[in-house]
Amino acid sequence: MTVRLKPGQTIGILGGGQLGRMMAVAAKHMGYRIAVLDPKPDCPCAQVADYHIEAAYDDLEAAEQLNKISDVITYEFENVDLNMANILEKTGKLPQGSLPLEVTQNRQKEKQIAVESGLNVPEYEIVQTFDQVETAIQTIGYPAIIKTITGGYDGKGQMKLNNEEDLSEADTFIAPDSTYIIEAFIPFEQEISVVFTRSQTSDITYFPIAENTHNNQILHQTQIPAAITEKVANQAKEAAKTLAKKLQVVGTFTVELFVKDEQVYINEMAPRPHNSGHYTIEACNVSQFEQHIRAICGLPLLKIQSFPAAIMINILGKHREELLAELPQLYDFHLHDYGKEEARPARKMGHITIIGESLEEIFKRIEENQLPTW
Ligand code: ADP
Ligand code: MG
């Protein structure tokens, strides 16, 4: 059953962060109303929404309220309560479904789906105790990464094991009654992401593959075009397509991959627009957010056209004050600020995007115009 919305109808968003805000802005251009469910007053999405239900993600009364005012419901992050998503799915108003949430909330399920689909993933083991870490590391070897199986983001809940000396620290890192995944560290040549959108009638459009640089496991910069071969690009897109079918994806979805020796390895997935797709707002004729709204509202997807090159750089809490002080003297880039009050050092506060004819030309402008690149 296809959900179809007309302008004037209401889109409910579970989660009120910057992704919800950018979804809402795209939806507003198309005449939709926005209701957001998020526990935080004045959260980024609430600032641009028509209605804000200020409640916890597992508050079922709030879910009922959201269901009442909304004609379609979407989620903007993967850690919304699965039970709530299941209930909303039954009303027929959640075209994304709850399966992509269930899988992407759990790194073990995510890896299993990739493996079942015949895709490469870093070698991994599931562990609950320090003894199990010690055993796993014997087959996986160093370097390795331990990650909490649920709830981690922006490198939170992760620990890298470079050598045996780090192993003792793993003992304090592993909390009782928690489950972890321990993965081989892939000495990748590049990190890339495939951001795509799938409609309710199974059409898919791909945004240009993005090449990503992380600092301290937080996305720092995204650029297009990714410096990858056609073979790698095809592998990455095929992997995304396979996962899209398997998870019955509707809306914008992201697959993060490592590239090594002309092979791709699935790192993780996000059942929503992604930080590495923010460049699409200015560099493409349709953004990852607009295409997402089109998909969940039952509109045909637009064919994607793109500027030849773009760079997106995140503004974290520790950068923001300096940037804002210099802002009147800076030009030649697009500024996005998410309206967050508390600028914790590693918190994503906004981003800048620079579009151009080639990456070379953009790098030259960054230097000439002394743009902030941190
Ligand atoms: P998060 O949910 O925090 O984004 P990720 O699993 O994507 O978690 O890890 C964050 C970053 O850490 C990745 O983008 C990558 O740079 C690095 N990383 C994570 N796992 C691996 C790995 N197995 N091999 C190499 N680098 C990794
Ligand atoms: Mg990631």
PDB file of C-alpha atoms in Angstrom, residues 37 52-55 60-70:
ATOM      1  CA  LEU A  37       8.597  13.962  18.729  1.00  0.00           C
ATOM      2  CA  HIS A  52       6.487  19.596  18.961  1.00  0.00           C
ATOM      3  CA  ILE A  53       5.537  16.684  21.155  1.00  0.00           C
ATOM      4  CA  GLU A  54       8.068  16.941  23.955  1.00  0.00           C
ATOM      5  CA  ALA A  55       8.309  13.348  25.151  1.00  0.00           C
ATOM      6  CA  LEU A  60       3.535   5.343  23.921  1.00  0.00           C
ATOM      7  CA  GLU A  61       0.968   8.026  24.703  1.00  0.00           C
ATOM      8  CA  ALA A  62       3.160  10.473  22.821  1.00  0.00           C
ATOM      9  CA  ALA A  63       3.350   8.009  19.926  1.00  0.00           C
ATOM     10  CA  GLU A  64      -0.423   7.917  19.844  1.00  0.00           C
ATOM     11  CA  GLN A  65      -0.514  11.715  19.801  1.00  0.00           C
ATOM     12  CA  LEU A  66       2.006  11.803  16.926  1.00  0.00           C
ATOM     13  CA  ASN A  67      -0.014   9.217  15.061  1.00  0.00           C
ATOM     14  CA  LYS A  68      -3.167  11.331  15.447  1.00  0.00           C
ATOM     15  CA  ILE A  69      -1.701  14.498  13.966  1.00  0.00           C
ATOM     16  CA  SER A  70       0.451  12.884  11.288  1.00  0.00           C
TER      17      SER A  70
END
